GROMACS .gro file of N, CA and C in nm:
model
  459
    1UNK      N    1   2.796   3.460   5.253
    1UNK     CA    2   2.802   3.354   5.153
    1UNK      C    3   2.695   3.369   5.045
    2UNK      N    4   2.605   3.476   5.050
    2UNK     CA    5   2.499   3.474   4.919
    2UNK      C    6   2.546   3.533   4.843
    3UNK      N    7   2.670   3.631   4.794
    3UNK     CA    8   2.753   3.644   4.679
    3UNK      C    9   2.757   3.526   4.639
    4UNK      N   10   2.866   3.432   4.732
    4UNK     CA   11   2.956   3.348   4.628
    4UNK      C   12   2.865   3.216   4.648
    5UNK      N   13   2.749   3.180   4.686
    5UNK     CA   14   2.651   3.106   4.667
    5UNK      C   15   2.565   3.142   4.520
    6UNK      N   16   2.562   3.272   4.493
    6UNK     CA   17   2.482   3.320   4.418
    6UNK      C   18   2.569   3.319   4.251
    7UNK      N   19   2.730   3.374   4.307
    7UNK     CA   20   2.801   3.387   4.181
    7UNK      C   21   2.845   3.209   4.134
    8UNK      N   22   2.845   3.133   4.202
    8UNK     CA   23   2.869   2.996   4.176
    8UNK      C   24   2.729   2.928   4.089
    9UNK      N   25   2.618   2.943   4.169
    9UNK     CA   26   2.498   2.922   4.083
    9UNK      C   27   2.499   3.001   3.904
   10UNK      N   28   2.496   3.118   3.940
   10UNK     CA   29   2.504   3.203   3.811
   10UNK      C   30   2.589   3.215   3.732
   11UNK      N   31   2.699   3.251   3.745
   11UNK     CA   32   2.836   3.267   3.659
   11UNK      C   33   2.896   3.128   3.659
   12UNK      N   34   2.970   3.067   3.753
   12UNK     CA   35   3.034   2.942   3.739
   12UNK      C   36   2.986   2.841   3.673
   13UNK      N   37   2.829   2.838   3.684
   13UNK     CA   38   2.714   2.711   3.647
   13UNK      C   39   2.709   2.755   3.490
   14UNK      N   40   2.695   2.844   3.503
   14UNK     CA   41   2.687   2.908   3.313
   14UNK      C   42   2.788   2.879   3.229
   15UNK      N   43   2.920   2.899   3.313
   15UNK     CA   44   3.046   2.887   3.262
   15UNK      C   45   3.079   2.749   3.200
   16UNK      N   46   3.048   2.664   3.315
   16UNK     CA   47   3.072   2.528   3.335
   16UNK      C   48   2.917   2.440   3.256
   17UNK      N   49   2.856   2.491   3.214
   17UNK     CA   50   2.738   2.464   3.118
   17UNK      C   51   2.788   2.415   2.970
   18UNK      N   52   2.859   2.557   2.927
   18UNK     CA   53   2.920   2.631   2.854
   18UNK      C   54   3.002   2.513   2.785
   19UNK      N   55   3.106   2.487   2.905
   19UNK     CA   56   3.235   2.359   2.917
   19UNK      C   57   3.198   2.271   2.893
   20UNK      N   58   3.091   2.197   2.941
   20UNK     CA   59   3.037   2.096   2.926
   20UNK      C   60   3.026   2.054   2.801
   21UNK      N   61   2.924   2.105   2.706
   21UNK     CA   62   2.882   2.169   2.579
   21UNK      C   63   2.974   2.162   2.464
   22UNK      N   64   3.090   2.212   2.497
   22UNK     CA   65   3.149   2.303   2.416
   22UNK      C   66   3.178   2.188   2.250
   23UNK      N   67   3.206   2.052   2.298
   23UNK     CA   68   3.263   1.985   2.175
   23UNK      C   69   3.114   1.960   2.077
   24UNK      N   70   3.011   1.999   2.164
   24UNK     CA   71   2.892   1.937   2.083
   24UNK      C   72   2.837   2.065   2.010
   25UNK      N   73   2.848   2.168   2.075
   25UNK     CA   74   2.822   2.305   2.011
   25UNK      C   75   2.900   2.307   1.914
   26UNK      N   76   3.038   2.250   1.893
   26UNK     CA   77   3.173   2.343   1.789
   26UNK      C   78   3.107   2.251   1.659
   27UNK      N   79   3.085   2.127   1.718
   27UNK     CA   80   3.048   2.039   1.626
   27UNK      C   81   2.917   2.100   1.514
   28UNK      N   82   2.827   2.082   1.599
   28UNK     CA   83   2.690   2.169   1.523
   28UNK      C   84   2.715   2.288   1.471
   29UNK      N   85   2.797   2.375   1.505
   29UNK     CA   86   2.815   2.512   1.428
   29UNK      C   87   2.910   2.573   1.357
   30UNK      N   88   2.891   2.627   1.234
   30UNK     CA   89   2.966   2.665   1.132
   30UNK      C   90   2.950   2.776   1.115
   31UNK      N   91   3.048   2.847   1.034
   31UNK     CA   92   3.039   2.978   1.014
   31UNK      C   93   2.891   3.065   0.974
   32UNK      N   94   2.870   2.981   0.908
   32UNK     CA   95   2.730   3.051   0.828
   32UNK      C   96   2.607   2.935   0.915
   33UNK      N   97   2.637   2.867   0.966
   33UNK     CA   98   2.484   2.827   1.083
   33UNK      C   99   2.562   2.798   1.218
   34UNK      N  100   2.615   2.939   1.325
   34UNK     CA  101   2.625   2.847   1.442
   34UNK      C  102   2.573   2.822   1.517
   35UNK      N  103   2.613   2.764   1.605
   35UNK     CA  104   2.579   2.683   1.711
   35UNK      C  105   2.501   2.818   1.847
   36UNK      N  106   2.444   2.796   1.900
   36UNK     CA  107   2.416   2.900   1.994
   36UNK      C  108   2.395   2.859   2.139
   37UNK      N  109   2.414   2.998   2.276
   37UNK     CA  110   2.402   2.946   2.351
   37UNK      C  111   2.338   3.106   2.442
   38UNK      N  112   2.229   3.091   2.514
   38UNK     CA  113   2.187   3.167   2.522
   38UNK      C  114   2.137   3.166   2.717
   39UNK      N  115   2.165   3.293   2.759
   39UNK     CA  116   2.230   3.324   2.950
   39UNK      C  117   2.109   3.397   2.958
   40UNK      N  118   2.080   3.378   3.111
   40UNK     CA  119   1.998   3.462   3.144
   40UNK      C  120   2.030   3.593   3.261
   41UNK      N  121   1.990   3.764   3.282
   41UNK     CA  122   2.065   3.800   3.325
   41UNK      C  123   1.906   3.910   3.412
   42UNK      N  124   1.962   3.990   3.429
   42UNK     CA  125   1.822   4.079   3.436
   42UNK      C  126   1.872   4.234   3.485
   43UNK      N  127   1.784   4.312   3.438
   43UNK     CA  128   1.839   4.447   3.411
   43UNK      C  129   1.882   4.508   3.560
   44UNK      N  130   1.875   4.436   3.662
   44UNK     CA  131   1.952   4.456   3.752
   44UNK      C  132   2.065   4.456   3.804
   45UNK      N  133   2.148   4.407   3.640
   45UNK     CA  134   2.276   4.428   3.601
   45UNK      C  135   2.333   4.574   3.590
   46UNK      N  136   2.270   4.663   3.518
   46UNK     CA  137   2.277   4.759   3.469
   46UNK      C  138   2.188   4.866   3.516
   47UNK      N  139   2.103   4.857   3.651
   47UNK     CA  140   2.003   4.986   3.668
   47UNK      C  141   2.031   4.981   3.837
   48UNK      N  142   2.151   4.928   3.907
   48UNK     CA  143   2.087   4.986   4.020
   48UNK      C  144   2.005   4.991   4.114
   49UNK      N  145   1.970   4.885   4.132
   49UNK     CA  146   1.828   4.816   4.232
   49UNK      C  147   1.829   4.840   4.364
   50UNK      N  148   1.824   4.920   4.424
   50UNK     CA  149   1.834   4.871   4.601
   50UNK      C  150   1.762   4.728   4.620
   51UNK      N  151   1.826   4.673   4.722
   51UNK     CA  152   1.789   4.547   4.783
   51UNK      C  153   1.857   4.438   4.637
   52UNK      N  154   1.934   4.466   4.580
   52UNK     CA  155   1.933   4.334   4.440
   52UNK      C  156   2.189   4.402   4.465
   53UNK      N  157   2.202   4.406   4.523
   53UNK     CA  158   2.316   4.425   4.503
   53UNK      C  159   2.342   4.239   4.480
   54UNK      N  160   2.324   4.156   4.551
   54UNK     CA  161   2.355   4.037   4.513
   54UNK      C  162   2.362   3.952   4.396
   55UNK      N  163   2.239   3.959   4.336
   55UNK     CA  164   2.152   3.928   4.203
   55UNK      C  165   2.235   3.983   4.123
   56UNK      N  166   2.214   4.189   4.131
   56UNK     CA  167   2.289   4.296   4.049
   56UNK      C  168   2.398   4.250   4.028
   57UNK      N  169   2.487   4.206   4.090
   57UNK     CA  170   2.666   4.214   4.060
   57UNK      C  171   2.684   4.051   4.013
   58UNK      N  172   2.615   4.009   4.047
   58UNK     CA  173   2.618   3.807   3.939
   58UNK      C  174   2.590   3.839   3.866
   59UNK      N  175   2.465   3.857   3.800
   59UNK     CA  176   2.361   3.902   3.657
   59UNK      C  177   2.516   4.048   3.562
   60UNK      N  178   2.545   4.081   3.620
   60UNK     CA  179   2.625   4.160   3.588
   60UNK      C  180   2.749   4.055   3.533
   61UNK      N  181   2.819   3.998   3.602
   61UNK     CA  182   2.901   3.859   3.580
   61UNK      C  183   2.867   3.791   3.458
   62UNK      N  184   2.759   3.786   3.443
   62UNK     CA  185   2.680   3.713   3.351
   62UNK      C  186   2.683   3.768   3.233
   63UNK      N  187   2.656   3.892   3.211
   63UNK     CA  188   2.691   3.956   3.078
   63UNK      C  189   2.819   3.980   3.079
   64UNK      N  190   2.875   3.982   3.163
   64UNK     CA  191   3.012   4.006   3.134
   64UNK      C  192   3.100   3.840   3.051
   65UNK      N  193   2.978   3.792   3.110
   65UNK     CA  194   3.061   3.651   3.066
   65UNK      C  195   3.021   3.640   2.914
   66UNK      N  196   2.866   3.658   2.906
   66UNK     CA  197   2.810   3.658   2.741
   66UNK      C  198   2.908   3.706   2.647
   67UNK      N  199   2.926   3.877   2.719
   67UNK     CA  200   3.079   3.970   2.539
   67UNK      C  201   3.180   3.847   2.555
   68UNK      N  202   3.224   3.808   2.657
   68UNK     CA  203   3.408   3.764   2.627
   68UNK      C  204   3.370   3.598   2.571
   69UNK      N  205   3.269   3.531   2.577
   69UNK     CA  206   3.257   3.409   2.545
   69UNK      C  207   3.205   3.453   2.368
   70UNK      N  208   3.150   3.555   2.344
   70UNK     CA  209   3.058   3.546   2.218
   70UNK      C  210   3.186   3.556   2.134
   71UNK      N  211   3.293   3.653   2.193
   71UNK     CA  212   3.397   3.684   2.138
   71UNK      C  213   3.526   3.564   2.131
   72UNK      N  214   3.503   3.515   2.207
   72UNK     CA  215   3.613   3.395   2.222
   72UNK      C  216   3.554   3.246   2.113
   73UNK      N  217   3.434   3.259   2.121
   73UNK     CA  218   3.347   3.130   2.097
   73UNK      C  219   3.317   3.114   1.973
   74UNK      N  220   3.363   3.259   1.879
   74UNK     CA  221   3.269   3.297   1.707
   74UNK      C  222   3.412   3.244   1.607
   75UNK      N  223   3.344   3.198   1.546
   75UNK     CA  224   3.228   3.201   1.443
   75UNK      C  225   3.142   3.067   1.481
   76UNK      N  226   3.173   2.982   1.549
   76UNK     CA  227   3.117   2.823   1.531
   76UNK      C  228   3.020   2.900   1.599
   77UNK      N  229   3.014   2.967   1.702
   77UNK     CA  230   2.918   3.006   1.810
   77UNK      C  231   2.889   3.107   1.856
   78UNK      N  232   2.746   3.141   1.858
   78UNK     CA  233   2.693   3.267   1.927
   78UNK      C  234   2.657   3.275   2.068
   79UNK      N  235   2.675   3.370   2.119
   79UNK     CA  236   2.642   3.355   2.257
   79UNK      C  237   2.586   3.556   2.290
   80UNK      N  238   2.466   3.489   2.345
   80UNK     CA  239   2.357   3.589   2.383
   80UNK      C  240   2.297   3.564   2.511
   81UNK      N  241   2.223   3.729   2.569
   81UNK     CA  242   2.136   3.693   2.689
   81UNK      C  243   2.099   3.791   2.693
   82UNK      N  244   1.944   3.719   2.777
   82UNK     CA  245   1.823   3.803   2.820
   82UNK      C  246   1.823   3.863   2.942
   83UNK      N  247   1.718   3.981   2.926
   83UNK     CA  248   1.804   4.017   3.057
   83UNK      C  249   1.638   4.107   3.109
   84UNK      N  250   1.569   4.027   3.184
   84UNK     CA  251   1.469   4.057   3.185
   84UNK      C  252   1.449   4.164   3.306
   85UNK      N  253   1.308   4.232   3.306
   85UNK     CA  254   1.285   4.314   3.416
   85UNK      C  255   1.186   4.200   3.530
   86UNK      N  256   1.121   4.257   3.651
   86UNK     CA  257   1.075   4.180   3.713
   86UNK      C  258   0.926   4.086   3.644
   87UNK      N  259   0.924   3.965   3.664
   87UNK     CA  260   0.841   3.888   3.565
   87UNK      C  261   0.761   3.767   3.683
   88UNK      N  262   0.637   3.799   3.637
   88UNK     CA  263   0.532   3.783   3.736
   88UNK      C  264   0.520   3.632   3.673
   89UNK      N  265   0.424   3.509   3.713
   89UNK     CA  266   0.388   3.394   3.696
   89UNK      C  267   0.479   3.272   3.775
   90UNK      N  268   0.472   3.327   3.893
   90UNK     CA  269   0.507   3.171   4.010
   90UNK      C  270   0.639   3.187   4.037
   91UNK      N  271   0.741   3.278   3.979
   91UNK     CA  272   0.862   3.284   4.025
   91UNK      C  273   0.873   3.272   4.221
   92UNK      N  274   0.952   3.206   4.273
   92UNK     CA  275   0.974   3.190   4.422
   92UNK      C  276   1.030   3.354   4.433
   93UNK      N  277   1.140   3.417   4.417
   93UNK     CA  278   1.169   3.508   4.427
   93UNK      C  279   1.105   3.595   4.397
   94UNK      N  280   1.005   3.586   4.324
   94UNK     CA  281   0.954   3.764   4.259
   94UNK      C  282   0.834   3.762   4.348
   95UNK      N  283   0.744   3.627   4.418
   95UNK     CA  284   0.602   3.614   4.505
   95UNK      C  285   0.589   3.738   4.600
   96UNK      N  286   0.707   3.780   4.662
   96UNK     CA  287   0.671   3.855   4.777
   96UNK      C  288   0.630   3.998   4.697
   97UNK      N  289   0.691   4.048   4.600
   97UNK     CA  290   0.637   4.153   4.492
   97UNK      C  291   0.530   4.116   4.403
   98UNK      N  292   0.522   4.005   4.362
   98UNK     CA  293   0.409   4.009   4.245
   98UNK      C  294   0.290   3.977   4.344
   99UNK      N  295   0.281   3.922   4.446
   99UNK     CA  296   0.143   3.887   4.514
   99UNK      C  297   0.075   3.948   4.598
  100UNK      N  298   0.205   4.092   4.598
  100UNK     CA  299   0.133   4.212   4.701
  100UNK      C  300   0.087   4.303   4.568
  101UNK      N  301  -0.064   4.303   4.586
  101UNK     CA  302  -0.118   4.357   4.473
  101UNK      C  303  -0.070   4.505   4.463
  102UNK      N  304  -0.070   4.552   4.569
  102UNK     CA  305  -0.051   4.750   4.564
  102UNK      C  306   0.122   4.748   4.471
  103UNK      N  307   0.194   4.638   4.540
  103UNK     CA  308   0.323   4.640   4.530
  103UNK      C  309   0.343   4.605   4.362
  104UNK      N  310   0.273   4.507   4.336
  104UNK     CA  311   0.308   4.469   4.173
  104UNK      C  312   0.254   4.576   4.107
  105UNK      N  313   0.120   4.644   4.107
  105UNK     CA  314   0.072   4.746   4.050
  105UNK      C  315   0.149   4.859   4.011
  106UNK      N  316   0.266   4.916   4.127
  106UNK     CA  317   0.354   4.997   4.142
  106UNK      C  318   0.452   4.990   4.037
  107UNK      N  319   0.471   4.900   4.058
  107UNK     CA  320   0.609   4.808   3.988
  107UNK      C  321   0.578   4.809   3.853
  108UNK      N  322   0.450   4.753   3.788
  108UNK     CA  323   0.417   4.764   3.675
  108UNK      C  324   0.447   4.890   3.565
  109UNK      N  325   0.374   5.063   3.667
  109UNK     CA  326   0.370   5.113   3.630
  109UNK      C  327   0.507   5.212   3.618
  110UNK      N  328   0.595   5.157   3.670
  110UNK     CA  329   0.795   5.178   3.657
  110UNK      C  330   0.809   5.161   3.511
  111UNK      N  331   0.730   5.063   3.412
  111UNK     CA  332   0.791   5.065   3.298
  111UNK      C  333   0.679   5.121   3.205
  112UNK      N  334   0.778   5.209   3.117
  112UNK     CA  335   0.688   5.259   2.989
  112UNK      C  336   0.595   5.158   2.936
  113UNK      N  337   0.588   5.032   2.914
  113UNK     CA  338   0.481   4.917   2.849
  113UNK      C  339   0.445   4.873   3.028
  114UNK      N  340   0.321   4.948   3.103
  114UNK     CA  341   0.336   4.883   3.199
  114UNK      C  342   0.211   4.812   3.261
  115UNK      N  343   0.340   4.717   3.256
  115UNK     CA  344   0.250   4.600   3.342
  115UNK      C  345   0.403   4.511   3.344
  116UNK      N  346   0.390   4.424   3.445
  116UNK     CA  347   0.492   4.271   3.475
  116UNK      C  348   0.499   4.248   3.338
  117UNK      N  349   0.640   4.153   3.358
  117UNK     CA  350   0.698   4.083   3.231
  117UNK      C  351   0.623   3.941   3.260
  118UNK      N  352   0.608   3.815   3.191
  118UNK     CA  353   0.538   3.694   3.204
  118UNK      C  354   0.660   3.607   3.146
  119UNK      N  355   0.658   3.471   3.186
  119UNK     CA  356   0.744   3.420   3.126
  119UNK      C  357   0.775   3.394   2.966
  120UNK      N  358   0.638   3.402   2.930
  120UNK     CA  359   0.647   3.404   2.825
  120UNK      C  360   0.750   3.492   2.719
  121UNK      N  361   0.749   3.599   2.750
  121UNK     CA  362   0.803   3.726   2.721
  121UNK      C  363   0.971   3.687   2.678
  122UNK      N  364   1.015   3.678   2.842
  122UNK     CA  365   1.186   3.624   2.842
  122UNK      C  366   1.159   3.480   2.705
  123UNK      N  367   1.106   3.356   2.735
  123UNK     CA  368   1.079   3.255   2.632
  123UNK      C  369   1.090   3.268   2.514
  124UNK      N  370   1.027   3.373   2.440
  124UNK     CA  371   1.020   3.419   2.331
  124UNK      C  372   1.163   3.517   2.240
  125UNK      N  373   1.180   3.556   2.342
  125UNK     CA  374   1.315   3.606   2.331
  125UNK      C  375   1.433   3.522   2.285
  126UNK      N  376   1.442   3.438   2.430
  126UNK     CA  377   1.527   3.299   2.435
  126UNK      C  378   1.529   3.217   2.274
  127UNK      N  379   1.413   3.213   2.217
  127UNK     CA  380   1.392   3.115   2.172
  127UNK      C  381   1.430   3.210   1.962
  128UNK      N  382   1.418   3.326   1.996
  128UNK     CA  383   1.451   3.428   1.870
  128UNK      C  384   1.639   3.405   1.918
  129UNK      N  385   1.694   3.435   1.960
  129UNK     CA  386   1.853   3.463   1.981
  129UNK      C  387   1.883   3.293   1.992
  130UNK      N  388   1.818   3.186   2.034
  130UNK     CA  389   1.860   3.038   1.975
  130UNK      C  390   1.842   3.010   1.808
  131UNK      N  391   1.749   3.071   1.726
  131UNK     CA  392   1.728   3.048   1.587
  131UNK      C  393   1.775   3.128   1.502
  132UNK      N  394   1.747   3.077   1.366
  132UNK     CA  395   1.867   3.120   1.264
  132UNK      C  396   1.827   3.248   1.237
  133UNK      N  397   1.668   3.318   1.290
  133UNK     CA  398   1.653   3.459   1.266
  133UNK      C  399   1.747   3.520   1.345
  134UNK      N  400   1.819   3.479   1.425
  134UNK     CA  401   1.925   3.572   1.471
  134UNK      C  402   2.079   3.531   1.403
  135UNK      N  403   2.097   3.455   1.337
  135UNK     CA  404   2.220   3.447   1.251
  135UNK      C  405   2.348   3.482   1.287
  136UNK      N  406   2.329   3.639   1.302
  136UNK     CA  407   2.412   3.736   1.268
  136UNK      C  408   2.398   3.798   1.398
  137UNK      N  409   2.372   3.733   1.500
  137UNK     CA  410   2.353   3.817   1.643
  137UNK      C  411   2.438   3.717   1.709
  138UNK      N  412   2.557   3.786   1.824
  138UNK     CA  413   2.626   3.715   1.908
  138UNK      C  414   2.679   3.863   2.005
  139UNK      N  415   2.688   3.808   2.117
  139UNK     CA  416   2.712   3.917   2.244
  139UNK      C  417   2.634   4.030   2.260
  140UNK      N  418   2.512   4.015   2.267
  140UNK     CA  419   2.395   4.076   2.260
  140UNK      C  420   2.354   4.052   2.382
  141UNK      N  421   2.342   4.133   2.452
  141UNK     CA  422   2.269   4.148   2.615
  141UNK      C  423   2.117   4.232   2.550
  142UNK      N  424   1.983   4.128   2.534
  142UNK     CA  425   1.882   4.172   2.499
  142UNK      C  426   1.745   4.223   2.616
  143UNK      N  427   1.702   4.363   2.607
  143UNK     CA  428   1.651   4.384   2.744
  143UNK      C  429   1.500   4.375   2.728
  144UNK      N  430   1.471   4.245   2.802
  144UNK     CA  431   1.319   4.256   2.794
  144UNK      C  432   1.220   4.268   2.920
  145UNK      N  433   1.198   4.422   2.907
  145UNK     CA  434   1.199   4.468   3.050
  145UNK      C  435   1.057   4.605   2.987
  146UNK      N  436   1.004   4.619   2.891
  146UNK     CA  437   0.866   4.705   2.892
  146UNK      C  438   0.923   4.827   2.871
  147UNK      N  439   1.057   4.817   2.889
  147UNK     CA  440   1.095   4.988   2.842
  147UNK      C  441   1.214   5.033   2.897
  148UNK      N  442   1.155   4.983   3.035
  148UNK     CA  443   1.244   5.020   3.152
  148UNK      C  444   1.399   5.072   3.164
  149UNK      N  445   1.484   4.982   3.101
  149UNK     CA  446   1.569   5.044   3.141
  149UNK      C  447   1.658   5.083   3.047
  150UNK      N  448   1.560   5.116   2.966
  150UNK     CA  449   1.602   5.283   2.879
  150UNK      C  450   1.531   5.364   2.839
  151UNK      N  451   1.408   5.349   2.899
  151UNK     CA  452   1.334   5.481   2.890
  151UNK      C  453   1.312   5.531   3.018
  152UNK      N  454   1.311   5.652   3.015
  152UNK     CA  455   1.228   5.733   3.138
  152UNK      C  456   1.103   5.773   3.150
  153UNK      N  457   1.053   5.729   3.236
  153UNK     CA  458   0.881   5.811   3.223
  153UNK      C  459   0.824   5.816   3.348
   0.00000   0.00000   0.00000
C-alpha cells in the first residue's frame, strides 16, 4: 500500500488541488498574465535512485501530470514543477541522511555545486515559476538539484 498511499498523496492530491482551484485560477488568468500553478517533484523522477522506487514512480506521475495539465490548462494557465535533489533543513524523510554526518557529506559531494539543497533553494524557485518573470514558462519540470542530474562528475 505505499505506492498507492504515496500516489494518492502525490498525484491524486495535486490533481484534485488543481480541481479544486480551477474556476478561481481561469478567472485570474489571461492570455498575457496567467494564472499559475506550481508541483513539486524531485529528480528521483528521472535518475534512478535505489531505495526511492516509491517516491521515483509518484514524483514521476507528477511531472507527468505538470506536461498534460500545462498543455490542457494554457493559455489562462501555467503549470510548472520543481524537482529538487535531496534538501537538508528538518525534512522527516531526508533526517536519517542529512543527520548522519559521513552520510550527508557523501551525498553532498554527488553533486557538481556540492553541498545539500536547503529549502530555501526549492522556495525560490517555486516562487520565480509563480511570477510574471516566468510569463512565458508553462510545463517546465525545473531541476534544482546542484548539478546533479545532468552533470557528471
Amino acid at each position: 500500500t505505499d505506492f498507492v498511499d504515496s500516489y494518492n498523496l502525490n498525484v491524486v492530491g495535486a490533481a484534485e488541488a488543481v480541481k479544486a482551484s480551477l474556476n478561481g485560477l481561469k478567472k485570474g488568468g489571461s492570455k498575457d498574465q496567467p494564472s499559475a500553478v506550481v508541483f513539486f517533484s524531485s529528480i528521483a523522477a528521472r535518475s534512478g535512485l535505489a531505495n526511492h522506487a516509491v517516491i521515483g514512480s509518484n514524483k514521476a506521475a507528477v511531472e507527468g501530470l505538470t506536461v498534460s495539465l500545462a498543455a490542457e490548462l494554457s493559455p489562462a494557465i501555467r503549470v510548472n514543477c520543481v524537482a529538487p535533489s535531496l534538501t537538508g533543513g528538518g525534512s522527516e524523510m531526508a533526517k536519517p541522511m542529512t543527520d548522519n554526518e559521513k552520510m550527508a557529506e557523501a551525498i553532498a559531494k554527488a553533486h557538481p555545486l556540492p553541498r545539500l539543497g536547503n529549502p530555501d533553494d526549492s522556495a525560490n524557485a517555486a516562487s520565480y515559476l509563480l511570477s510574471a518573470n516566468s510569463a512565458w514558462t508553462t510545463g517546465c519540470i525545473l531541476p534544482v538539484d546542484g548539478g546533479r542530474s545532468s552533470l557528471l562528475k
